[in-house]
PDB file of C-alpha atoms in Angstrom:
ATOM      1  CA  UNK A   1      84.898 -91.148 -51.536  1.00  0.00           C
ATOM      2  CA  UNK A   2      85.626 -90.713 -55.083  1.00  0.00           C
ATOM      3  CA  UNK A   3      83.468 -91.450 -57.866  1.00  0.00           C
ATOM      4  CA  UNK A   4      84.012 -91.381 -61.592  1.00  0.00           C
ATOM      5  CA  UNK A   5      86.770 -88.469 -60.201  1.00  0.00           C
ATOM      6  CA  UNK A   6      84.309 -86.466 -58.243  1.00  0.00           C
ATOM      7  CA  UNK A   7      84.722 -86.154 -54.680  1.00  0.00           C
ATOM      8  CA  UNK A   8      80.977 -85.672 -52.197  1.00  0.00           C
ATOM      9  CA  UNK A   9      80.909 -82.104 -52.866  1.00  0.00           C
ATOM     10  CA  UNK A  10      80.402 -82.484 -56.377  1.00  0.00           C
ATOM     11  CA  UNK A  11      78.342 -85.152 -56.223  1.00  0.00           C
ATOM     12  CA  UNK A  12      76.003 -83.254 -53.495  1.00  0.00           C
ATOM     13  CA  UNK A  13      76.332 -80.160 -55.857  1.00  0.00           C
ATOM     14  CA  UNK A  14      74.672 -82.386 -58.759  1.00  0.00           C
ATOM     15  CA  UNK A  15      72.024 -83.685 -57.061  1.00  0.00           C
ATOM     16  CA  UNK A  16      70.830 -80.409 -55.744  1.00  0.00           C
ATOM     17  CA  UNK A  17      71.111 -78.967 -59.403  1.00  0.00           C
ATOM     18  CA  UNK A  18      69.084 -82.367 -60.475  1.00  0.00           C
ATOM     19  CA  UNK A  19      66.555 -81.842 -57.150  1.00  0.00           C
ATOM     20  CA  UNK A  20      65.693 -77.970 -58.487  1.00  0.00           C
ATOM     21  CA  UNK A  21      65.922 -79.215 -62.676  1.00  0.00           C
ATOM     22  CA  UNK A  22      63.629 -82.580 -62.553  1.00  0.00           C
ATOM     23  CA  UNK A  23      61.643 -81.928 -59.260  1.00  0.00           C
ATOM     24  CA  UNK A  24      61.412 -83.927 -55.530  1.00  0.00           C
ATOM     25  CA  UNK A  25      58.522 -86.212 -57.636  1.00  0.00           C
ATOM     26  CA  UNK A  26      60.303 -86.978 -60.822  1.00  0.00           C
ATOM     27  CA  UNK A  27      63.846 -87.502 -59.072  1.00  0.00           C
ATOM     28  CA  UNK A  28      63.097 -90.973 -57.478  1.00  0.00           C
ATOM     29  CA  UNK A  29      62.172 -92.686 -61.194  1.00  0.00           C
ATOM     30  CA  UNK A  30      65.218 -91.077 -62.733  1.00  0.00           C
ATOM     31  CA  UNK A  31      67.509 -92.489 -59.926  1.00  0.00           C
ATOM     32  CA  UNK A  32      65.634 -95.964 -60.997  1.00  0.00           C
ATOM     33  CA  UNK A  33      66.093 -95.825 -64.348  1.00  0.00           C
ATOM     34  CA  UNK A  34      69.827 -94.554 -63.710  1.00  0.00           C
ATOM     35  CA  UNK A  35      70.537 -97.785 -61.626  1.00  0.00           C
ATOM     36  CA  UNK A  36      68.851-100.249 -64.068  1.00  0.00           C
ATOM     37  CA  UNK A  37      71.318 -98.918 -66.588  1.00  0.00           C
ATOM     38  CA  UNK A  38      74.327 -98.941 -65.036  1.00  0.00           C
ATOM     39  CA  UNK A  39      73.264-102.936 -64.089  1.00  0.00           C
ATOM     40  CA  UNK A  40      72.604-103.784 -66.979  1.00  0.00           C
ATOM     41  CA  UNK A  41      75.809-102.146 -68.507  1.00  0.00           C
ATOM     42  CA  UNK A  42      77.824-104.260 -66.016  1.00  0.00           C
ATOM     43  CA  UNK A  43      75.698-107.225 -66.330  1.00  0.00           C
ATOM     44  CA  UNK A  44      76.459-107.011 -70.045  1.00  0.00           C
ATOM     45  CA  UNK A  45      80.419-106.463 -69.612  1.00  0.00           C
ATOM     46  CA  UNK A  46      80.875-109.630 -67.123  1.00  0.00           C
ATOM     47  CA  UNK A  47      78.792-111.909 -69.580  1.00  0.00           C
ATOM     48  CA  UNK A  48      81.557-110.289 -72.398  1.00  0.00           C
ATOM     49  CA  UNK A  49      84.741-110.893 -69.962  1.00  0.00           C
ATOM     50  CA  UNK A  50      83.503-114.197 -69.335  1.00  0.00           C
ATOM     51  CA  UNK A  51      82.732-115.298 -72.908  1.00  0.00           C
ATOM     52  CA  UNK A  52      86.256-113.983 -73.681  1.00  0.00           C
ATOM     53  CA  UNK A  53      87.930-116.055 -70.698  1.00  0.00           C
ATOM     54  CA  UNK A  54      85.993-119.249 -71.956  1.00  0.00           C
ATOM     55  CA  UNK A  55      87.181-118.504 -75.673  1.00  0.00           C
ATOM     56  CA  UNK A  56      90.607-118.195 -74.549  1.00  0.00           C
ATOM     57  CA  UNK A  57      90.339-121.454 -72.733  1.00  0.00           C
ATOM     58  CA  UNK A  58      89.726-122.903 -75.343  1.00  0.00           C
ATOM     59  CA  UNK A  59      92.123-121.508 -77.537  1.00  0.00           C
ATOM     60  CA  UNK A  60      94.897-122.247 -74.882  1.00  0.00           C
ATOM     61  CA  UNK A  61      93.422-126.205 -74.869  1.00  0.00           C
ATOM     62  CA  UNK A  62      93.402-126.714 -78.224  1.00  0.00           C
ATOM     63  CA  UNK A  63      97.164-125.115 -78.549  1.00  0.00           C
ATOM     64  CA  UNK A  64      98.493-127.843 -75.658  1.00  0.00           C
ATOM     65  CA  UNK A  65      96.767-130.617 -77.243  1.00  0.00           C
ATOM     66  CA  UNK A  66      99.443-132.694 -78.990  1.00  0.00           C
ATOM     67  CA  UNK A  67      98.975-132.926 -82.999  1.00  0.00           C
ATOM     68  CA  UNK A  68     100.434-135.549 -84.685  1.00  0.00           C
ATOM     69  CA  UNK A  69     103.973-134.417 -86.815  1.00  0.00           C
ATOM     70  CA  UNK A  70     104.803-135.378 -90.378  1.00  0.00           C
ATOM     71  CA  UNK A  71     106.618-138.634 -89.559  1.00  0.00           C
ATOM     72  CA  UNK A  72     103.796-139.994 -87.178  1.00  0.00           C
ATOM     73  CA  UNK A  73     101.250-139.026 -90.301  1.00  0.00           C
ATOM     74  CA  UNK A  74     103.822-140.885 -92.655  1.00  0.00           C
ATOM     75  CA  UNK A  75     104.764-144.002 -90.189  1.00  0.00           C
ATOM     76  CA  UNK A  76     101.304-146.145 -90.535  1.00  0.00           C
ATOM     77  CA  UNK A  77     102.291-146.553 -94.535  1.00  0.00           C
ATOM     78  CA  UNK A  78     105.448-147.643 -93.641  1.00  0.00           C
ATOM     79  CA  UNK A  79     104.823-150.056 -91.291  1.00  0.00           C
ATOM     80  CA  UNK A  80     101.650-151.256 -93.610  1.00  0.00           C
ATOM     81  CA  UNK A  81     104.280-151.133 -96.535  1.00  0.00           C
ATOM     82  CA  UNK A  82     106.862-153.888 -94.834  1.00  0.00           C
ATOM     83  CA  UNK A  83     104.510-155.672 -93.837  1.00  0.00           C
ATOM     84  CA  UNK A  84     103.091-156.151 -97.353  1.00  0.00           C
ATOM     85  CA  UNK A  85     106.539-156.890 -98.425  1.00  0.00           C
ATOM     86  CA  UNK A  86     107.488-159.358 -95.761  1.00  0.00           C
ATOM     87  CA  UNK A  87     103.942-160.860 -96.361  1.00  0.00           C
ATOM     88  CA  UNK A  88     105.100-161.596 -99.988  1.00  0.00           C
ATOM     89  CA  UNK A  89     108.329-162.225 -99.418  1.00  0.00           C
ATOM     90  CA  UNK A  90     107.068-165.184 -97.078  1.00  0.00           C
ATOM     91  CA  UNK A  91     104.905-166.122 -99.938  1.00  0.00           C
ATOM     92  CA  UNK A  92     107.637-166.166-102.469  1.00  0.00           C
ATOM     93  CA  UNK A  93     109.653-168.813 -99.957  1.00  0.00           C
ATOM     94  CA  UNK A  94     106.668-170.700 -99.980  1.00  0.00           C
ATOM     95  CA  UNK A  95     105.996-171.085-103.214  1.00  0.00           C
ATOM     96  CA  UNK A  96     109.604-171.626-103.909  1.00  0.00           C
ATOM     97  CA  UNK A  97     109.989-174.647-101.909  1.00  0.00           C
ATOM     98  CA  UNK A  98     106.540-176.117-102.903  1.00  0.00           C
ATOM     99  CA  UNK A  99     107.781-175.725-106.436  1.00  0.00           C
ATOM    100  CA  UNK A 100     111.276-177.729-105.933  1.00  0.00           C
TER     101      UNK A 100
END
């Protein structure tokens, strides 16, 4: 068993040292407290990994989402323009050969 690179020993050495420093009454609070920190430390890094996955998500969605190019931006006036023309073209003819 290895633990933040300790190995039992150590880790039996420090809690005798922390048995004789803080006392048999005192120790079981401080273990308490201990835990509640560490969970909420890795409580607080999974909410951060998983706001970063979701962000990236979403960066990665909006990159694959097709925009539209220049010429697809242009081509509505285009089209909107020959019509126009053909429209008065037509009108032109018509008035032409009401006219004769």
């Amino acid at each position: 068993m290895n633990v933040f690179g300790m190995g039992l020993p150590e880790m039996a050495l420090i809690m005798v040292i922390a048995l004789l420093v803080f006392g048999p009454k005192k120790l079981p609070e401080i273990g308490r407290s201990l835990g509640k920190a560490i969970r909420g430390f890795q409580d607080a890094s999974k909410e951060f990994e998983n706001q970063f996955k979701l962000e990236a998500q979403q960066i990665e969605q909006g990159l694959n989402t097709p925009t539209p190019s220049e010429s697809e931006k242009i081509a509505p006036k285009e089209v909107a323009t020959a019509e126009v023309a053909t429209a008065e073209s037509n009108n032109h003819a018509t008035t032409s050969s009401q006219q004769s």
